[in-house]
Coordinates of N, CA and C in Angstrom, one line a residue:
Chain A
D1 N -13.1 1.1 16.5 CA -13.6 1.5 14.5 C -13.0 0.4 13.9
A2 N -13.8 -0.2 12.7 CA -14.3 -0.7 12.1 C -13.2 -0.5 10.8
G3 N -11.9 -1.2 10.1 CA -11.3 -0.9 9.1 C -11.9 0.1 7.7
V4 N -10.5 -0.5 7.0 CA -11.2 -0.2 5.3 C -11.9 -2.2 5.2
T5 N -13.2 -2.0 4.6 CA -13.8 -2.8 4.3 C -13.7 -3.0 2.5
Q6 N -14.0 -4.1 2.1 CA -14.6 -4.3 0.7 C -15.1 -5.8 0.2
S7 N -15.5 -5.0 -0.7 CA -16.5 -5.6 -1.2 C -16.9 -6.7 -2.5
P8 N -16.8 -7.4 -2.7 CA -16.9 -8.9 -2.3 C -15.5 -9.2 -2.3
T9 N -15.3 -10.6 -1.3 CA -14.0 -10.9 -1.2 C -13.1 -11.9 -2.4
H10 N -13.9 -12.8 -2.4 CA -13.9 -13.3 -4.1 C -14.5 -13.2 -5.0
L11 N -13.7 -13.3 -6.4 CA -14.8 -12.5 -7.4 C -14.5 -13.9 -8.3
I12 N -15.5 -14.7 -9.3 CA -14.9 -15.1 -10.5 C -15.8 -14.5 -12.1
K13 N -14.7 -14.2 -12.6 CA -15.7 -13.9 -14.2 C -15.3 -14.3 -15.3
T14 N -15.7 -13.8 -16.3 CA -15.4 -14.7 -17.7 C -14.5 -13.7 -18.6
R15 N -13.2 -13.9 -19.2 CA -12.9 -13.0 -20.4 C -14.2 -12.3 -21.6
G16 N -13.8 -10.5 -21.3 CA -15.0 -10.1 -22.0 C -16.2 -9.7 -20.3
Q17 N -16.6 -9.8 -19.8 CA -17.4 -9.6 -18.8 C -16.9 -7.8 -18.1
H18 N -18.0 -7.3 -17.6 CA -16.9 -6.2 -16.4 C -17.1 -6.8 -15.2
V19 N -17.1 -6.1 -14.2 CA -17.3 -6.1 -12.6 C -16.6 -5.0 -12.3
T20 N -16.7 -4.9 -10.8 CA -17.7 -4.1 -10.2 C -17.4 -3.9 -8.5
L21 N -15.9 -3.2 -8.2 CA -15.5 -4.2 -7.0 C -16.2 -2.8 -6.2
R22 N -15.8 -3.2 -4.8 CA -16.9 -1.8 -3.7 C -15.9 -1.4 -2.5
C23 N -15.8 -0.2 -1.8 CA -14.8 0.2 -0.5 C -15.3 0.4 0.0
S24 N -15.3 0.6 1.6 CA -15.7 1.7 1.9 C -14.4 2.1 3.1
P25 N -14.4 3.2 3.2 CA -13.0 3.6 3.9 C -13.4 3.8 5.1
I26 N -12.3 3.7 5.9 CA -12.6 3.8 7.5 C -13.2 5.6 7.8
S27 N -14.0 5.7 9.2 CA -15.2 6.6 9.3 C -14.4 7.9 9.5
G28 N -14.4 8.5 8.8 CA -14.2 9.9 8.8 C -12.5 10.0 7.9
H29 N -12.3 8.9 6.7 CA -11.3 9.3 5.8 C -11.9 9.7 4.5
K30 N -11.3 10.4 3.9 CA -12.7 11.5 2.7 C -11.6 10.8 1.0
S31 N -10.0 10.3 1.8 CA -9.9 9.4 0.2 C -9.7 8.2 0.3
V32 N -9.3 7.5 -1.0 CA -9.5 6.7 -1.1 C -9.1 6.3 -2.7
S33 N -7.7 5.5 -2.3 CA -7.0 4.7 -3.3 C -7.6 3.1 -3.7
W34 N -7.2 3.2 -5.1 CA -7.4 1.9 -5.6 C -5.8 1.0 -6.4
Y35 N -5.9 -0.1 -5.6 CA -4.3 -1.0 -6.3 C -5.0 -2.1 -6.8
Q36 N -3.8 -2.1 -8.1 CA -3.5 -3.9 -8.5 C -2.4 -4.4 -7.8
Q37 N -2.9 -5.8 -7.2 CA -0.8 -6.8 -7.3 C -1.8 -7.8 -7.7
V38 N -0.8 -8.1 -9.0 CA -0.8 -9.4 -9.2 C 0.3 -10.4 -8.6
L39 N 0.1 -11.4 -8.5 CA 0.4 -12.9 -7.7 C 2.4 -12.5 -8.2
G40 N 2.8 -12.4 -7.3 CA 4.3 -12.2 -7.5 C 5.2 -10.9 -7.4
Q41 N 3.9 -9.6 -7.2 CA 4.6 -8.7 -7.2 C 3.9 -7.7 -6.4
G42 N 4.5 -6.6 -5.9 CA 4.0 -5.4 -5.1 C 2.5 -5.0 -5.7
P43 N 2.3 -4.1 -4.7 CA 0.7 -3.6 -5.2 C 1.3 -2.2 -6.7
Q44 N 0.5 -2.1 -7.3 CA 0.5 -0.5 -8.4 C -0.9 0.2 -8.0
F45 N -0.2 1.2 -8.5 CA -1.4 2.1 -8.3 C -2.2 2.2 -9.0
I46 N -3.5 2.4 -9.2 CA -4.8 2.4 -10.0 C -5.1 4.0 -9.7
F47 N -6.2 4.3 -9.1 CA -6.7 5.3 -8.8 C -6.3 6.1 -7.2
Q48 N -6.6 7.5 -7.3 CA -6.7 8.0 -5.6 C -8.1 8.9 -6.0
Y49 N -8.6 8.6 -5.5 CA -10.0 10.0 -5.3 C -10.2 10.1 -4.3
Y50 N -10.2 12.0 -4.2 CA -9.7 13.5 -2.7 C -11.7 13.7 -3.1
E51 N -12.5 13.8 -2.0 CA -13.9 14.6 -2.7 C -13.9 14.5 -3.6
K52 N -14.8 13.4 -3.9 CA -15.2 12.5 -5.3 C -14.0 13.1 -6.7
E53 N -13.3 13.7 -6.4 CA -12.9 14.3 -7.3 C -11.6 12.9 -7.7
E54 N -10.7 13.0 -8.6 CA -9.8 12.1 -9.1 C -8.5 12.8 -9.0
R55 N -7.7 12.4 -8.2 CA -6.4 12.6 -8.1 C -5.4 12.7 -8.6
G56 N -5.7 11.6 -9.0 CA -4.0 11.0 -9.6 C -4.5 9.2 -10.3
R57 N -4.0 9.1 -11.2 CA -4.3 7.9 -12.0 C -3.2 7.2 -12.5
G58 N -2.7 5.9 -12.3 CA -1.5 5.3 -12.8 C -1.8 4.8 -14.0
N59 N -0.8 4.0 -15.0 CA -1.0 3.7 -15.5 C -1.1 2.2 -16.3
F60 N -3.2 2.4 -16.5 CA -3.6 1.1 -16.3 C -5.0 2.6 -17.7
P61 N -5.4 1.0 -18.4 CA -6.0 1.6 -19.2 C -7.4 2.1 -18.7
D62 N -7.8 2.5 -19.9 CA -9.2 2.8 -19.5 C -10.1 2.3 -19.6
R63 N -10.0 1.2 -19.5 CA -11.5 0.0 -18.8 C -11.2 -0.3 -17.8
F64 N -10.7 0.0 -16.6 CA -10.4 0.3 -15.6 C -11.2 2.1 -14.9
S65 N -11.3 2.2 -14.4 CA -12.5 3.4 -13.7 C -13.1 3.0 -12.8
A66 N -12.8 4.7 -12.0 CA -13.9 4.8 -10.7 C -14.3 5.7 -10.3
R67 N -15.3 5.6 -9.5 CA -15.8 6.8 -9.1 C -16.4 7.3 -6.9
Q68 N -15.9 7.7 -6.7 CA -16.2 8.5 -5.2 C -17.3 8.8 -4.7
F69 N -18.0 8.2 -4.1 CA -19.6 8.6 -3.9 C -19.8 10.0 -2.1
P70 N -20.8 10.2 -2.6 CA -20.7 11.4 -1.2 C -20.5 10.9 0.3
N71 N -20.3 9.6 0.7 CA -20.0 8.9 1.9 C -19.0 8.4 1.9
Y72 N -18.4 8.7 1.0 CA -16.7 9.0 0.5 C -16.2 7.5 0.8
S73 N -17.3 6.2 -0.2 CA -16.8 4.8 -0.4 C -16.7 5.3 -1.6
S74 N -16.5 4.0 -3.0 CA -15.7 3.8 -4.0 C -16.4 2.8 -4.7
E75 N -16.2 3.3 -6.1 CA -16.3 1.5 -6.8 C -15.2 1.8 -7.8
L76 N -14.3 0.4 -8.1 CA -13.9 0.5 -9.5 C -14.9 -0.3 -10.1
N77 N -15.0 -0.3 -11.5 CA -15.0 -0.5 -12.2 C -13.6 -1.8 -13.6
V78 N -13.8 -2.3 -13.4 CA -12.8 -3.1 -15.1 C -14.1 -3.4 -16.3
N79 N -14.0 -3.4 -17.6 CA -14.8 -3.7 -18.7 C -14.0 -4.2 -19.2
A80 N -14.7 -5.6 -19.9 CA -14.2 -6.2 -21.5 C -12.6 -7.0 -20.5
L81 N -13.4 -7.7 -19.5 CA -11.7 -8.3 -18.8 C -11.5 -9.4 -19.4
L82 N -10.2 -8.7 -18.7 CA -9.0 -10.2 -19.8 C -8.5 -11.0 -18.7
L83 N -7.8 -11.4 -19.4 CA -7.5 -13.2 -18.2 C -6.2 -12.4 -16.9
G84 N -5.1 -11.6 -17.7 CA -3.7 -10.6 -16.8 C -4.7 -9.6 -16.1
D85 N -5.9 -9.3 -16.1 CA -7.2 -8.6 -14.9 C -7.4 -9.2 -13.4
S86 N -6.6 -10.8 -13.4 CA -6.7 -11.4 -12.4 C -5.2 -11.4 -11.8
A87 N -6.3 -11.0 -10.3 CA -5.5 -10.0 -9.2 C -6.2 -9.9 -8.1
L88 N -5.2 -9.2 -7.3 CA -5.7 -9.0 -5.8 C -6.0 -7.1 -5.7
Y89 N -7.3 -6.8 -5.3 CA -7.0 -5.7 -6.2 C -7.7 -5.3 -4.8
L90 N -6.5 -3.7 -3.9 CA -6.7 -3.1 -2.8 C -7.2 -1.9 -2.9
C91 N -7.8 -2.0 -1.5 CA -8.3 -0.4 -1.9 C -7.9 0.3 0.1
A92 N -7.2 1.3 -0.4 CA -6.5 2.5 0.6 C -7.7 3.1 1.1
S93 N -7.2 3.5 2.8 CA -8.1 4.6 2.6 C -7.7 6.0 3.2
S94 N -7.2 7.3 3.3 CA -6.4 7.7 4.2 C -7.2 9.5 4.7
M95 N -6.5 10.1 5.2 CA -7.3 11.0 5.7 C -5.8 12.7 5.0
P96 N -6.4 13.0 4.7 CA -5.5 14.1 3.4 C -4.8 15.2 5.1
G97 N -4.1 15.4 4.3 CA -3.2 16.4 5.6 C -3.5 17.8 5.0
L98 N -3.8 19.0 5.9 CA -4.3 20.5 5.8 C -4.0 21.2 5.0
A99 N -2.8 20.6 3.7 CA -2.3 20.8 2.6 C -3.4 20.7 1.6
G100 N -3.9 19.3 2.2 CA -4.9 18.4 1.1 C -3.9 17.8 0.1
G101 N -3.1 16.9 1.2 CA -2.9 15.9 0.3 C -1.6 15.2 0.6
F102 N -0.6 15.9 1.7 CA 0.2 15.1 1.8 C 0.8 14.4 2.8
Q103 N 1.5 13.1 1.9 CA 2.7 12.2 2.8 C 1.6 11.6 3.8
E104 N -0.3 11.2 3.3 CA -1.6 11.0 4.2 C -1.4 9.8 4.6
T105 N -1.1 8.9 5.4 CA -0.9 7.4 5.9 C -1.9 6.8 5.2
Q106 N -1.6 5.8 4.1 CA -3.0 5.1 3.8 C -3.2 3.7 4.3
Y107 N -4.3 3.0 4.6 CA -4.6 2.2 5.4 C -5.5 1.2 4.6
F108 N -4.9 0.1 4.5 CA -5.6 -0.8 2.9 C -6.9 -1.9 4.2
G109 N -7.2 -2.0 2.9 CA -8.2 -3.3 3.3 C -7.5 -4.4 2.6
P110 N -8.9 -5.7 3.1 CA -7.7 -6.6 2.7 C -8.0 -7.2 1.4
G111 N -8.5 -6.1 0.8 CA -8.7 -6.6 -1.2 C -9.7 -8.0 -1.5
T112 N -9.9 -8.0 -2.8 CA -10.8 -8.3 -3.3 C -10.1 -9.1 -4.6
R113 N -10.3 -10.4 -4.4 CA -9.7 -11.4 -5.7 C -10.5 -11.5 -6.3
L114 N -9.8 -11.1 -7.5 CA -9.7 -11.2 -8.9 C -10.1 -12.3 -9.9
L115 N -10.1 -13.8 -10.5 CA -10.4 -14.6 -11.5 C -10.5 -14.4 -12.4
V116 N -10.1 -14.0 -13.5 CA -10.3 -14.3 -14.9 C -10.1 -15.6 -15.7
L117 N -11.7 -16.3 -15.9 CA -11.4 -17.4 -16.7 C -11.6 -17.2 -18.3
Chain B
D1 N 9.1 9.6 -7.2 CA 9.5 9.8 -6.2 C 10.8 8.9 -6.5
A2 N 11.6 9.2 -5.2 CA 12.8 8.3 -5.0 C 13.1 6.7 -5.4
K3 N 13.9 6.4 -5.9 CA 13.3 5.0 -6.0 C 14.7 4.2 -4.5
T4 N 13.9 2.9 -4.0 CA 14.5 2.6 -3.1 C 15.3 1.1 -3.2
T5 N 15.8 0.8 -2.3 CA 16.7 -0.7 -2.9 C 16.5 -0.9 -1.5
Q6 N 15.8 -2.2 -1.7 CA 16.3 -3.8 -0.5 C 16.3 -5.5 -0.6
P7 N 17.4 -5.7 0.2 CA 17.4 -6.5 -0.4 C 16.3 -8.4 0.2
P8 N 16.1 -8.7 -0.9 CA 15.1 -9.5 -1.8 C 14.6 -10.7 -0.3
S9 N 15.6 -10.6 0.5 CA 15.1 -11.6 1.7 C 16.1 -11.6 2.7
M10 N 15.1 -11.8 4.0 CA 16.6 -11.8 5.7 C 15.6 -12.9 6.2
D11 N 16.7 -13.7 7.0 CA 16.3 -13.6 8.1 C 16.0 -13.7 9.3
C12 N 15.3 -14.1 10.5 CA 15.5 -13.5 11.5 C 15.4 -14.5 12.5
A13 N 15.4 -15.1 14.0 CA 15.2 -16.1 14.5 C 14.6 -15.5 15.2
E14 N 13.5 -16.0 16.2 CA 12.1 -15.8 16.9 C 12.6 -14.9 18.0
G15 N 12.1 -14.2 18.4 CA 12.8 -13.4 19.9 C 13.9 -12.1 19.4
R16 N 15.0 -12.6 18.9 CA 15.9 -11.0 18.1 C 15.4 -10.1 17.7
A17 N 16.0 -9.1 17.3 CA 16.0 -8.1 16.8 C 16.2 -8.4 15.2
A18 N 14.8 -7.5 14.6 CA 15.3 -8.1 12.9 C 15.3 -6.7 12.2
N19 N 16.3 -6.2 11.9 CA 16.9 -5.2 11.4 C 17.3 -4.9 9.7
L20 N 16.0 -4.7 9.0 CA 15.9 -4.2 7.8 C 16.4 -3.1 7.2
P21 N 17.6 -3.1 6.2 CA 18.1 -2.0 5.5 C 17.1 -1.6 4.4
C22 N 17.4 -0.2 4.1 CA 16.3 0.4 2.7 C 17.9 1.3 2.7
N23 N 18.0 1.3 1.1 CA 18.9 2.9 0.5 C 18.0 3.0 -0.2
H24 N 17.7 4.9 -0.2 CA 17.2 5.9 -0.7 C 17.7 6.8 -1.1
S25 N 19.1 6.7 -1.8 CA 19.9 7.8 -2.0 C 20.0 8.4 -2.5
T26 N 18.5 9.1 -3.5 CA 18.6 9.7 -3.9 C 17.2 10.8 -3.4
I27 N 16.8 10.6 -2.4 CA 15.8 11.2 -1.5 C 15.7 12.1 -1.7
S28 N 14.9 13.6 -1.9 CA 15.3 14.8 -1.5 C 14.4 15.2 -0.4
G29 N 14.7 17.0 -0.2 CA 14.4 17.1 0.8 C 13.1 17.2 1.6
N30 N 12.0 17.1 0.9 CA 10.4 16.9 1.2 C 10.2 15.6 1.0
E31 N 11.0 14.3 1.4 CA 10.0 13.0 0.9 C 10.6 12.2 1.9
Y32 N 9.7 11.8 2.8 CA 9.3 11.0 3.8 C 9.4 9.3 3.4
V33 N 10.3 9.0 4.5 CA 10.4 7.5 4.4 C 9.2 6.3 5.4
Y34 N 8.4 5.3 4.3 CA 7.1 5.2 4.6 C 8.1 3.7 4.9
W35 N 7.3 2.8 5.7 CA 7.3 1.4 6.0 C 6.1 0.5 5.5
Y36 N 6.2 -0.3 4.9 CA 4.1 -1.1 4.7 C 5.2 -2.6 5.0
R37 N 3.8 -3.5 5.7 CA 4.5 -4.9 5.2 C 2.8 -6.0 4.8
Q38 N 3.4 -6.7 4.5 CA 2.3 -7.3 4.0 C 2.4 -9.3 4.2
I39 N 1.6 -9.3 4.9 CA 1.3 -10.7 4.9 C 0.9 -11.1 4.3
H40 N 1.1 -12.9 3.8 CA 1.1 -13.3 2.8 C -1.3 -13.1 2.5
S41 N -1.5 -13.2 1.7 CA -2.9 -12.4 1.1 C -3.5 -11.8 1.5
Q42 N -2.8 -11.0 2.7 CA -3.8 -9.5 3.0 C -3.1 -8.5 2.9
G43 N -3.4 -7.4 2.9 CA -3.6 -6.3 2.9 C -2.5 -5.2 3.4
P44 N -1.7 -4.8 2.5 CA -0.5 -4.4 3.0 C -1.2 -3.5 4.6
Q45 N -0.4 -3.4 5.9 CA -0.1 -2.7 6.7 C 0.8 -1.6 7.4
Y46 N 0.3 -0.4 7.5 CA 1.5 0.2 8.0 C 1.7 0.2 9.0
I47 N 3.8 0.8 9.1 CA 4.4 0.6 10.1 C 4.5 1.9 10.8
I48 N 5.2 2.2 9.8 CA 5.4 3.9 10.4 C 6.3 4.7 9.5
H49 N 6.6 5.8 9.5 CA 6.8 6.5 8.8 C 8.3 7.7 9.4
G50 N 9.0 8.5 8.9 CA 9.7 9.2 8.9 C 10.1 10.4 8.2
L51 N 10.2 11.4 9.2 CA 11.4 12.4 7.8 C 12.5 12.6 8.0
K52 N 12.8 13.0 8.6 CA 14.5 13.3 9.2 C 14.9 12.2 11.3
N53 N 14.3 12.4 12.0 CA 14.3 11.8 13.4 C 14.3 10.7 13.0
N54 N 14.4 9.5 13.8 CA 14.0 8.9 14.6 C 13.0 8.3 14.8
E55 N 11.9 7.1 15.0 CA 10.9 7.7 15.4 C 10.2 5.9 16.1
T56 N 9.6 5.9 16.9 CA 9.7 4.4 17.9 C 7.7 4.9 17.2
N57 N 7.0 3.5 17.6 CA 6.3 3.0 17.6 C 5.6 1.7 18.0
E58 N 4.8 1.5 18.6 CA 4.0 -0.1 18.8 C 5.0 -1.4 18.1
M59 N 4.9 -1.2 16.6 CA 4.9 -1.6 16.0 C 6.6 -2.1 16.0
A60 N 7.5 -0.8 15.7 CA 8.9 -1.2 15.0 C 9.4 0.7 15.5
S61 N 10.2 0.1 15.0 CA 11.1 1.6 14.9 C 12.1 1.8 13.9
L62 N 12.2 3.0 13.2 CA 13.0 3.8 12.0 C 14.5 4.5 12.2
I63 N 15.4 3.9 11.9 CA 16.9 4.6 11.9 C 16.7 5.3 10.8
I64 N 16.9 6.4 11.0 CA 17.2 7.3 9.3 C 18.2 8.4 9.3
T65 N 20.1 7.8 9.1 CA 21.2 8.4 8.8 C 21.1 9.4 8.6
E66 N 22.0 10.3 9.1 CA 21.6 11.6 9.4 C 21.8 12.7 7.1
D67 N 22.2 11.6 6.3 CA 22.4 12.1 4.8 C 20.6 11.3 5.0
R68 N 19.9 11.0 5.7 CA 19.2 10.0 5.1 C 19.4 9.6 3.9
K69 N 20.2 9.2 3.4 CA 20.1 8.0 2.1 C 20.1 6.8 2.3
S70 N 20.1 6.8 4.0 CA 19.1 5.3 4.0 C 18.6 5.1 5.8
S71 N 17.7 4.2 5.5 CA 17.0 3.9 6.7 C 17.1 2.5 7.1
T72 N 16.4 1.6 8.5 CA 16.4 0.7 9.5 C 15.2 0.5 9.6
L73 N 14.6 -0.5 9.0 CA 13.4 -0.4 9.8 C 13.4 -1.8 11.2
I74 N 13.2 -1.7 13.0 CA 13.6 -2.7 13.2 C 12.3 -3.0 14.2
L75 N 12.7 -3.9 13.9 CA 11.5 -5.3 14.7 C 12.2 -5.9 16.0
P76 N 11.8 -5.1 17.2 CA 13.1 -4.9 18.2 C 13.4 -6.9 18.6
H77 N 11.9 -7.3 19.0 CA 11.4 -8.6 19.0 C 10.8 -10.0 18.1
A78 N 11.7 -9.9 17.2 CA 10.5 -10.7 16.0 C 9.7 -12.1 16.5
T79 N 8.5 -11.7 16.4 CA 7.4 -13.0 15.9 C 7.5 -13.7 15.1
L80 N 6.8 -15.2 15.1 CA 6.4 -15.7 14.1 C 5.6 -15.4 13.0
R81 N 5.0 -14.1 14.0 CA 3.7 -13.3 13.4 C 4.1 -12.2 12.6
D82 N 5.4 -11.8 12.4 CA 6.3 -11.1 11.6 C 6.6 -11.6 10.4
T83 N 6.1 -12.4 9.9 CA 6.7 -13.1 8.6 C 5.9 -12.3 7.6
A84 N 6.3 -11.6 6.5 CA 5.9 -10.9 5.9 C 6.7 -10.5 4.6
V85 N 6.0 -9.7 4.0 CA 7.2 -8.9 2.9 C 7.4 -7.1 3.1
Y86 N 8.2 -7.6 3.6 CA 8.5 -5.5 4.0 C 8.7 -4.5 3.0
Y87 N 8.3 -3.3 2.6 CA 7.9 -2.1 2.0 C 8.6 -1.7 2.2
C88 N 9.7 -0.7 2.0 CA 10.2 0.7 1.9 C 9.8 1.1 1.1
M89 N 9.1 2.5 1.4 CA 9.1 3.7 0.5 C 8.6 5.1 0.7
V90 N 9.3 5.8 -0.6 CA 9.9 7.5 0.1 C 8.8 7.7 -1.1
I91 N 8.1 9.0 -0.4 CA 6.8 9.7 -1.1 C 7.2 11.5 -0.8
T92 N 7.1 11.5 -2.0 CA 6.3 13.4 -1.9 C 4.9 13.6 -1.7
G93 N 5.2 15.1 -1.4 CA 4.1 15.4 -0.7 C 3.3 15.9 -1.8
T94 N 3.6 16.3 -2.9 CA 2.7 15.9 -4.3 C 2.4 14.9 -4.7
A95 N 2.7 13.8 -3.9 CA 2.6 12.3 -4.9 C 1.4 11.4 -4.2
S96 N -0.1 11.5 -3.7 CA -1.6 10.6 -4.4 C -1.0 9.1 -4.0
K97 N 0.0 8.9 -5.0 CA 0.0 7.6 -4.5 C 1.3 6.5 -3.9
L98 N 0.7 5.5 -3.2 CA 2.7 4.2 -3.0 C 3.6 3.8 -4.4
T99 N 4.4 4.0 -4.0 CA 4.9 2.9 -5.2 C 5.7 1.7 -4.4
F100 N 5.3 0.6 -4.1 CA 5.0 -0.4 -3.6 C 7.2 -1.1 -4.9
G101 N 7.7 -1.7 -4.1 CA 8.8 -2.2 -4.9 C 8.6 -3.8 -4.4
T102 N 10.0 -4.8 -4.5 CA 10.2 -5.6 -4.4 C 9.7 -6.5 -3.1
G103 N 10.6 -5.2 -2.3 CA 10.2 -6.3 -0.6 C 11.3 -6.8 0.2
T104 N 11.0 -6.6 1.0 CA 11.8 -7.5 1.8 C 11.2 -9.2 2.0
R105 N 11.7 -10.1 2.1 CA 11.3 -11.0 2.3 C 11.3 -11.6 4.0
L106 N 10.8 -11.0 5.1 CA 11.2 -11.7 5.9 C 10.5 -12.9 6.6
Q107 N 11.8 -13.7 7.0 CA 11.4 -15.4 7.5 C 11.4 -15.3 8.5
V108 N 10.7 -15.1 9.9 CA 11.3 -15.1 11.4 C 11.4 -17.2 11.4
T109 N 12.6 -17.1 11.9 CA 12.1 -18.8 12.3 C 12.1 -19.5 13.8
L110 N 11.7 -20.6 14.4 CA 12.2 -21.1 15.5 C 13.6 -21.1 16.1

């Protein structure tokens, strides 16, 4: 079975531009989470979506937004890019438990490496 | 979610067992212990998780102390491909996010 896939793998943008990153979850998984990993640090949680609804949001500005589609794939959008947005963007998918979201194991994709110049 | 403490780095000889400790002294009763690892420039990889009992899978074993305040991830026969940053996390049922700390950088050497 295919794992989590992300596109593109690499991207170069300039300050002020916007970017859209895409993620396809593991087949059967209904929840998608997004993380940002700046060089030298651990991944930081941005969003989680379940059944197209936002379930959680990390401490990121409103320039960051996301959505989930009926097929459970997801897009992460970042507007007005800053140099500090340069990072590896990770998507993870999971299958929430019967309780609707508990300790579901998250499986990560390979990430999209974004460089903002 | 409870905070975890891990040593910043460890070395292990290839073929030997790698024992990675994690302290989570403020863990509460409904929090699970999760371990992930991240090989350079790749996405984090799920390894194992547990609540109270020791757990084993094809990748590793997880030993949780009886008071649940610490745990140890054991890679029974480390190989060079196990060189990675290993993250220990505790997660509640109400939390949807993973909170990565700084992890332990495991270097497996010949």
